[in-house]
Amino acid sequence: MKKILLFADPGIDDSIAIIYALLNPEIEVVGIVSSYGNVDKKQATENVAYLLELANKTDIPIIGGTTRPFSGEIPTFYPEIHGPEGLGPIVPPENIAGELLNFTEIFNIIDQNPGLTIVDVGRNTSLATAVILSDDLSEKVKEFYIMGGAFLVPGNVTPYAEANFYGDPVASSLVFDSLKNITVIPLNVSNNSIVTKQHVATIQESTQNPLIDILDEVMDYYINAYKKLIPGLVGAPLHDVVTLSLLANPDMGRFIYRDVQIQQTGKTKGVSIADLRVKPEDTDKNVRIYLELDYPLFLEDFIRVMSTKIPTE
Ligand code: RIB
Ligand code: CA
């Protein structure tokens, strides 16, 4: 069982990652930090609160993260991919707000949960803020899983950069320079985590619960958005879900250990760099970078977890 504190910016693939984590018996979510990214922080928070309500898990704390990158720039949001409210066509009911806890609650959660994994599937501003506010995060947290980057493959938000690192490259740099025990899941892997409407239908035929009932509407929006971006693509990549799936199934892909750097400015802003030449691994010092995914195993895991029946009380 992995206990996780999840940093997210839901967003469609973040939302499905939250659903996956809540349904996976191998994962216990001990808190969710909601921040700007795909949508603004307020919307991200409402979406987290809505999903926790659907899951009947309102006891999971929601912590207020950051509203913009360290540069102070007004962030760009992505309604064309994630929908105006971040959940495709779905608008969370107005009475859903959720109690938003102060950022410092992160440190209480870390203290109360030895062996904790932090998973960041959004811009890295909130995690970098936690790094700045603490001098022993790497000692207290067992491992960090980060969705971001693109190593010698095209980016998704620019020709060269992936969206999470591009969104706040100063924060991403700080995180990679400061923390040990980082596993990164870049586009090299996440672009291949394609889920289709047929997969969604299979899941919905095998189970019924409020979290899964919204899956077709949300995924239809996301798949149609990706079809416009990448003509001919059947389905859409679930970047944030595959990050959690690899956490639960570390052997489901191939990885190497390398130092990682993030470019800060100019045309290569947000670009992730590592020396990918064949050489001896330095597992003590370096970041674990996933470069390949066993797609059939991922699909099997995704469909199995999403088809999990919620025990009725
Ligand atoms: O590049 C993929 C990442 O950017 C994912 O975390 C997705 O949610 C988007 O924000
Ligand atoms: Ca995300």
Short mmCIF file of C-alpha atoms and ligand atoms in Angstrom, two decimals:
data_model
loop_
_atom_site.label_atom_id
_atom_site.label_comp_id
_atom_site.label_asym_id
_atom_site.label_seq_id
_atom_site.Cartn_x
_atom_site.Cartn_y
_atom_site.Cartn_z
CA MET A 1 0.00 0.00 0.00
CA LYS A 2 1.39 3.41 -1.04
CA LYS A 3 0.27 6.48 0.87
CA ILE A 4 0.28 9.50 -1.42
CA LEU A 5 -0.05 13.25 -1.13
CA LEU A 6 -1.18 14.33 -4.60
CA PHE A 7 -0.40 17.75 -6.11
CA ALA A 8 -2.77 18.34 -9.05
CA ASP A 9 -4.45 20.89 -11.33
CA PRO A 10 -7.65 19.14 -12.48
CA GLY A 11 -8.00 19.19 -15.55
CA ILE A 12 -9.31 16.04 -17.19
CA ASP A 13 -6.33 13.69 -16.89
CA ASP A 14 -5.72 14.93 -13.32
CA SER A 15 -9.36 14.19 -12.49
CA ILE A 16 -9.14 10.69 -13.91
CA ALA A 17 -5.88 10.24 -11.98
CA ILE A 18 -7.73 11.22 -8.80
CA ILE A 19 -10.49 8.70 -9.61
CA TYR A 20 -7.86 6.02 -10.36
CA ALA A 21 -6.08 6.72 -7.05
CA LEU A 22 -9.32 6.66 -5.04
CA LEU A 23 -10.33 3.33 -6.58
CA ASN A 24 -6.94 1.61 -6.44
CA PRO A 25 -6.66 -0.59 -3.31
CA GLU A 26 -2.84 -0.29 -3.58
CA ILE A 27 -3.04 3.50 -3.06
CA GLU A 28 -4.24 5.57 -0.11
CA VAL A 29 -4.71 9.28 -0.82
CA VAL A 30 -3.89 11.21 2.37
CA GLY A 31 -4.40 14.66 0.87
CA ILE A 32 -4.73 16.61 -2.38
CA VAL A 33 -2.99 19.94 -3.02
CA SER A 34 -4.98 21.87 -5.62
CA SER A 35 -3.21 24.50 -7.72
CA TYR A 36 -3.43 26.50 -10.94
CA GLY A 37 -2.43 24.74 -14.15
CA ASN A 38 -4.97 23.38 -16.60
CA VAL A 39 -7.53 25.66 -14.89
CA ASP A 40 -7.21 28.29 -12.14
CA LYS A 41 -6.75 27.28 -8.51
CA LYS A 42 -10.37 28.00 -7.52
CA GLN A 43 -11.73 25.80 -10.29
CA ALA A 44 -9.15 23.08 -9.57
CA THR A 45 -10.24 23.09 -5.93
CA GLU A 46 -13.93 22.84 -6.82
CA ASN A 47 -13.19 19.92 -9.12
CA VAL A 48 -11.25 18.10 -6.41
CA ALA A 49 -14.07 18.72 -3.91
CA TYR A 50 -16.65 17.45 -6.44
CA LEU A 51 -14.71 14.23 -7.10
CA LEU A 52 -14.26 13.59 -3.37
CA GLU A 53 -18.00 14.15 -2.88
CA LEU A 54 -18.81 11.66 -5.68
CA ALA A 55 -16.45 9.16 -4.06
CA ASN A 56 -17.99 9.77 -0.63
CA LYS A 57 -14.47 10.57 0.61
CA THR A 58 -14.86 14.15 1.84
CA ASP A 59 -12.62 13.27 4.79
CA ILE A 60 -9.58 13.51 2.47
CA PRO A 61 -8.10 16.98 3.09
CA ILE A 62 -7.78 19.51 0.25
CA ILE A 63 -4.86 21.90 0.66
CA GLY A 64 -4.69 25.22 -1.15
CA GLY A 65 -1.70 25.39 -3.48
CA THR A 66 -0.34 28.16 -5.68
CA THR A 67 -2.13 30.47 -8.13
CA ARG A 68 0.66 31.32 -10.57
CA PRO A 69 4.29 30.53 -11.42
CA PHE A 70 7.31 32.01 -9.61
CA SER A 71 7.80 34.43 -12.51
CA GLY A 72 4.55 36.12 -11.44
CA GLU A 73 3.17 35.80 -14.97
CA ILE A 74 -0.58 35.26 -15.40
CA PRO A 75 -0.89 31.59 -16.31
CA THR A 76 -2.44 30.33 -19.55
CA PHE A 77 -5.30 27.88 -19.01
CA TYR A 78 -6.46 25.20 -21.45
CA PRO A 79 -10.29 25.08 -21.76
CA GLU A 80 -9.99 23.78 -25.33
CA ILE A 81 -8.45 20.55 -23.98
CA HIS A 82 -9.96 20.27 -20.49
CA GLY A 83 -13.29 22.09 -20.84
CA PRO A 84 -14.34 25.49 -19.46
CA GLU A 85 -14.44 24.14 -15.90
CA GLY A 86 -11.73 21.49 -16.29
CA LEU A 87 -14.05 18.48 -16.43
CA GLY A 88 -15.04 18.54 -20.10
CA PRO A 89 -18.74 19.43 -20.32
CA ILE A 90 -19.37 18.81 -16.61
CA VAL A 91 -19.89 21.72 -14.22
CA PRO A 92 -19.60 20.79 -10.53
CA PRO A 93 -22.74 21.77 -8.58
CA GLU A 94 -22.53 25.22 -6.99
CA ASN A 95 -22.97 23.96 -3.43
CA ILE A 96 -19.71 21.97 -3.71
CA ALA A 97 -16.84 23.96 -2.31
CA GLY A 98 -14.83 21.76 0.04
CA GLU A 99 -12.84 23.07 2.98
CA LEU A 100 -9.53 24.41 1.75
CA LEU A 101 -6.76 23.92 4.30
CA ASN A 102 -3.74 26.17 4.69
CA PHE A 103 -0.58 25.24 2.77
CA THR A 104 1.26 24.39 6.02
CA GLU A 105 -1.05 21.40 6.46
CA ILE A 106 1.28 19.70 3.95
CA PHE A 107 3.94 19.49 6.67
CA ASN A 108 1.50 18.02 9.23
CA ILE A 109 0.49 15.37 6.67
CA ILE A 110 4.16 14.56 6.00
CA ASP A 111 4.87 14.25 9.75
CA GLN A 112 1.82 12.04 10.31
CA ASN A 113 2.64 9.70 7.40
CA PRO A 114 6.17 8.28 7.51
CA GLY A 115 7.09 6.59 4.23
CA LEU A 116 4.87 8.99 2.26
CA THR A 117 5.07 9.37 -1.53
CA ILE A 118 4.47 12.82 -3.01
CA VAL A 119 3.05 12.74 -6.54
CA ASP A 120 3.02 15.97 -8.55
CA VAL A 121 1.01 15.90 -11.78
CA GLY A 122 0.73 19.65 -12.24
CA ARG A 123 2.94 22.71 -12.55
CA ASN A 124 5.69 22.33 -9.92
CA THR A 125 5.13 25.70 -8.18
CA SER A 126 3.40 24.27 -5.10
CA LEU A 127 5.94 21.48 -4.62
CA ALA A 128 8.80 23.98 -5.04
CA THR A 129 7.13 26.20 -2.44
CA ALA A 130 7.04 23.25 -0.03
CA VAL A 131 10.75 22.71 -0.76
CA ILE A 132 11.50 26.34 0.06
CA LEU A 133 9.46 26.27 3.28
CA SER A 134 11.11 23.09 4.53
CA ASP A 135 14.74 22.14 4.94
CA ASP A 136 14.26 18.38 5.18
CA LEU A 137 11.58 17.37 2.68
CA SER A 138 13.81 14.74 1.05
CA GLU A 139 14.55 13.18 4.45
CA LYS A 140 10.90 13.01 5.53
CA VAL A 141 9.28 11.97 2.24
CA LYS A 142 10.17 8.53 0.87
CA GLU A 143 9.92 9.39 -2.84
CA PHE A 144 8.62 11.93 -5.34
CA TYR A 145 6.79 11.00 -8.56
CA ILE A 146 6.60 13.84 -11.07
CA MET A 147 4.73 13.93 -14.38
CA GLY A 148 6.62 16.21 -16.72
CA GLY A 149 9.28 16.73 -19.33
CA ALA A 150 10.10 15.34 -22.74
CA PHE A 151 13.54 13.77 -23.27
CA LEU A 152 14.69 14.02 -26.90
CA VAL A 153 11.09 13.83 -28.09
CA PRO A 154 8.81 16.72 -29.16
CA GLY A 155 7.01 18.77 -26.51
CA ASN A 156 3.25 19.25 -26.30
CA VAL A 157 2.88 22.91 -25.31
CA THR A 158 5.78 24.13 -27.49
CA PRO A 159 7.66 22.17 -30.15
CA TYR A 160 10.23 21.32 -27.47
CA ALA A 161 8.64 21.59 -24.00
CA GLU A 162 6.07 19.66 -22.01
CA ALA A 163 3.28 21.68 -20.32
CA ASN A 164 4.04 21.08 -16.62
CA PHE A 165 7.71 22.08 -16.85
CA TYR A 166 6.97 24.91 -19.30
CA GLY A 167 4.33 26.28 -16.90
CA ASP A 168 6.93 27.08 -14.23
CA PRO A 169 10.47 26.08 -15.23
CA VAL A 170 11.96 27.95 -12.25
CA ALA A 171 9.94 25.76 -9.87
CA SER A 172 10.73 22.58 -11.79
CA SER A 173 14.45 23.39 -11.72
CA LEU A 174 14.35 24.06 -8.01
CA VAL A 175 12.58 20.75 -7.39
CA PHE A 176 15.06 18.72 -9.45
CA ASP A 177 18.05 20.52 -7.95
CA SER A 178 16.82 20.11 -4.35
CA LEU A 179 15.14 16.75 -3.95
CA LYS A 180 16.42 13.19 -3.93
CA ASN A 181 14.42 10.08 -4.82
CA ILE A 182 12.64 11.61 -7.81
CA THR A 183 10.95 9.46 -10.43
CA VAL A 184 9.89 11.38 -13.53
CA ILE A 185 7.26 10.25 -16.02
CA PRO A 186 7.80 12.31 -19.20
CA LEU A 187 5.94 12.48 -22.51
CA ASN A 188 8.23 9.68 -23.79
CA VAL A 189 6.02 7.39 -21.72
CA SER A 190 2.80 9.30 -21.08
CA ASN A 191 2.09 9.99 -24.78
CA ASN A 192 1.64 6.25 -25.15
CA SER A 193 -0.93 5.87 -22.36
CA ILE A 194 -3.79 6.08 -24.83
CA VAL A 195 -7.30 5.33 -23.62
CA THR A 196 -10.16 5.09 -26.14
CA LYS A 197 -13.95 5.42 -25.99
CA GLN A 198 -14.11 1.63 -26.30
CA HIS A 199 -12.01 1.21 -23.15
CA VAL A 200 -14.32 3.60 -21.32
CA ALA A 201 -17.34 1.60 -22.51
CA THR A 202 -15.74 -1.61 -21.21
CA ILE A 203 -15.23 0.00 -17.79
CA GLN A 204 -18.75 1.41 -17.64
CA GLU A 205 -20.27 -1.95 -18.62
CA SER A 206 -18.49 -3.70 -15.76
CA THR A 207 -19.20 -1.30 -12.91
CA GLN A 208 -21.45 1.50 -11.80
CA ASN A 209 -20.54 4.17 -9.31
CA PRO A 210 -20.77 7.98 -9.36
CA LEU A 211 -17.08 8.39 -10.23
CA ILE A 212 -17.29 6.09 -13.24
CA ASP A 213 -20.68 7.43 -14.36
CA ILE A 214 -19.02 10.72 -15.47
CA LEU A 215 -16.14 8.99 -17.28
CA ASP A 216 -17.69 8.83 -20.78
CA GLU A 217 -18.68 12.52 -20.90
CA VAL A 218 -15.30 13.64 -19.61
CA MET A 219 -13.29 11.33 -21.87
CA ASP A 220 -15.38 12.13 -24.96
CA TYR A 221 -14.49 15.82 -24.54
CA TYR A 222 -10.79 15.05 -24.03
CA ILE A 223 -10.61 12.56 -26.92
CA ASN A 224 -12.33 15.00 -29.29
CA ALA A 225 -9.91 17.75 -28.22
CA TYR A 226 -6.91 15.48 -28.91
CA LYS A 227 -8.36 14.50 -32.29
CA LYS A 228 -8.13 18.16 -33.32
CA LEU A 229 -4.55 18.40 -32.05
CA ILE A 230 -3.30 15.12 -33.52
CA PRO A 231 -5.39 14.09 -36.53
CA GLY A 232 -5.91 10.35 -36.71
CA LEU A 233 -5.31 9.73 -33.00
CA VAL A 234 -7.89 7.29 -31.66
CA GLY A 235 -8.23 7.98 -27.94
CA ALA A 236 -6.18 10.31 -25.76
CA PRO A 237 -3.15 10.04 -23.46
CA LEU A 238 -3.77 9.98 -19.71
CA HIS A 239 -0.45 11.54 -18.63
CA ASP A 240 -1.37 11.88 -14.98
CA VAL A 241 -2.99 8.46 -14.69
CA VAL A 242 0.00 6.58 -16.08
CA THR A 243 2.14 8.34 -13.46
CA LEU A 244 0.06 6.74 -10.70
CA SER A 245 -0.16 3.45 -12.55
CA LEU A 246 3.66 3.32 -12.67
CA LEU A 247 3.80 4.14 -8.98
CA ALA A 248 1.58 1.13 -8.28
CA ASN A 249 3.40 -1.03 -10.90
CA PRO A 250 7.05 0.11 -11.12
CA ASP A 251 7.98 -2.79 -13.45
CA MET A 252 5.48 -1.67 -16.07
CA GLY A 253 8.12 0.39 -17.90
CA ARG A 254 11.82 0.82 -18.59
CA PHE A 255 13.78 3.54 -16.81
CA ILE A 256 17.30 4.93 -16.45
CA TYR A 257 18.95 7.06 -13.74
CA ARG A 258 20.32 10.44 -14.83
CA ASP A 259 20.67 14.06 -13.67
CA VAL A 260 17.89 16.25 -15.03
CA GLN A 261 18.03 19.93 -15.87
CA ILE A 262 15.23 22.25 -16.97
CA GLN A 263 15.85 25.16 -19.35
CA GLN A 264 14.53 28.46 -17.97
CA THR A 265 14.12 30.91 -20.84
CA GLY A 266 13.98 31.51 -24.56
CA LYS A 267 12.91 29.07 -27.23
CA THR A 268 13.85 26.11 -25.06
CA LYS A 269 11.94 27.32 -21.96
CA GLY A 270 10.70 24.28 -20.02
CA VAL A 271 12.80 21.79 -21.97
CA SER A 272 14.10 18.88 -19.89
CA ILE A 273 17.66 17.76 -20.48
CA ALA A 274 19.47 14.57 -19.45
CA ASP A 275 22.54 12.76 -20.72
CA LEU A 276 20.92 9.73 -22.34
CA ARG A 277 24.14 8.15 -23.57
CA VAL A 278 24.70 4.55 -22.46
CA LYS A 279 26.81 4.68 -19.28
CA PRO A 280 26.95 3.22 -15.76
CA GLU A 281 23.94 4.08 -13.60
CA ASP A 282 24.38 6.27 -10.51
CA THR A 283 21.25 5.29 -8.62
CA ASP A 284 22.21 7.25 -5.46
CA LYS A 285 22.33 10.66 -7.01
CA ASN A 286 20.19 10.75 -10.08
CA VAL A 287 16.59 10.97 -11.12
CA ARG A 288 14.81 7.82 -12.28
CA ILE A 289 13.47 8.62 -15.75
CA TYR A 290 10.88 6.35 -17.34
CA LEU A 291 11.50 6.10 -21.09
CA GLU A 292 9.27 3.19 -22.15
CA LEU A 293 5.87 1.89 -21.14
CA ASP A 294 4.42 -1.60 -21.39
CA TYR A 295 1.17 -0.36 -22.91
CA PRO A 296 -0.84 -3.63 -22.72
CA LEU A 297 0.01 -3.91 -19.01
CA PHE A 298 -0.98 -0.27 -18.43
CA LEU A 299 -4.34 -0.80 -20.12
CA GLU A 300 -4.96 -3.96 -18.14
CA ASP A 301 -4.16 -2.13 -14.89
CA PHE A 302 -6.25 0.92 -15.81
CA ILE A 303 -9.35 -1.09 -16.79
CA ARG A 304 -9.05 -3.36 -13.76
CA VAL A 305 -8.67 -0.49 -11.26
CA MET A 306 -11.39 1.66 -12.83
CA SER A 307 -13.75 -1.33 -12.81
CA THR A 308 -13.28 -1.83 -9.06
CA LYS A 309 -16.57 -1.98 -7.24
CA ILE A 310 -16.94 0.53 -4.40
CA PRO A 311 -18.07 -1.31 -1.27
CA THR A 312 -21.63 -0.24 -0.35
CA GLU A 313 -22.18 0.65 3.29
O1 RIB B 1 1.87 17.54 -20.37
C1 RIB B 1 0.91 16.81 -19.70
C2 RIB B 1 0.54 17.49 -18.40
O2 RIB B 1 0.03 18.76 -18.75
C3 RIB B 1 -0.53 16.79 -17.60
O3 RIB B 1 -0.27 16.91 -16.23
C4 RIB B 1 -1.80 17.50 -18.01
O4 RIB B 1 -2.74 17.55 -16.96
C5 RIB B 1 -1.36 18.85 -18.50
O5 RIB B 1 -1.51 19.88 -17.64
CA CA B 2 -1.95 17.75 -14.71
#
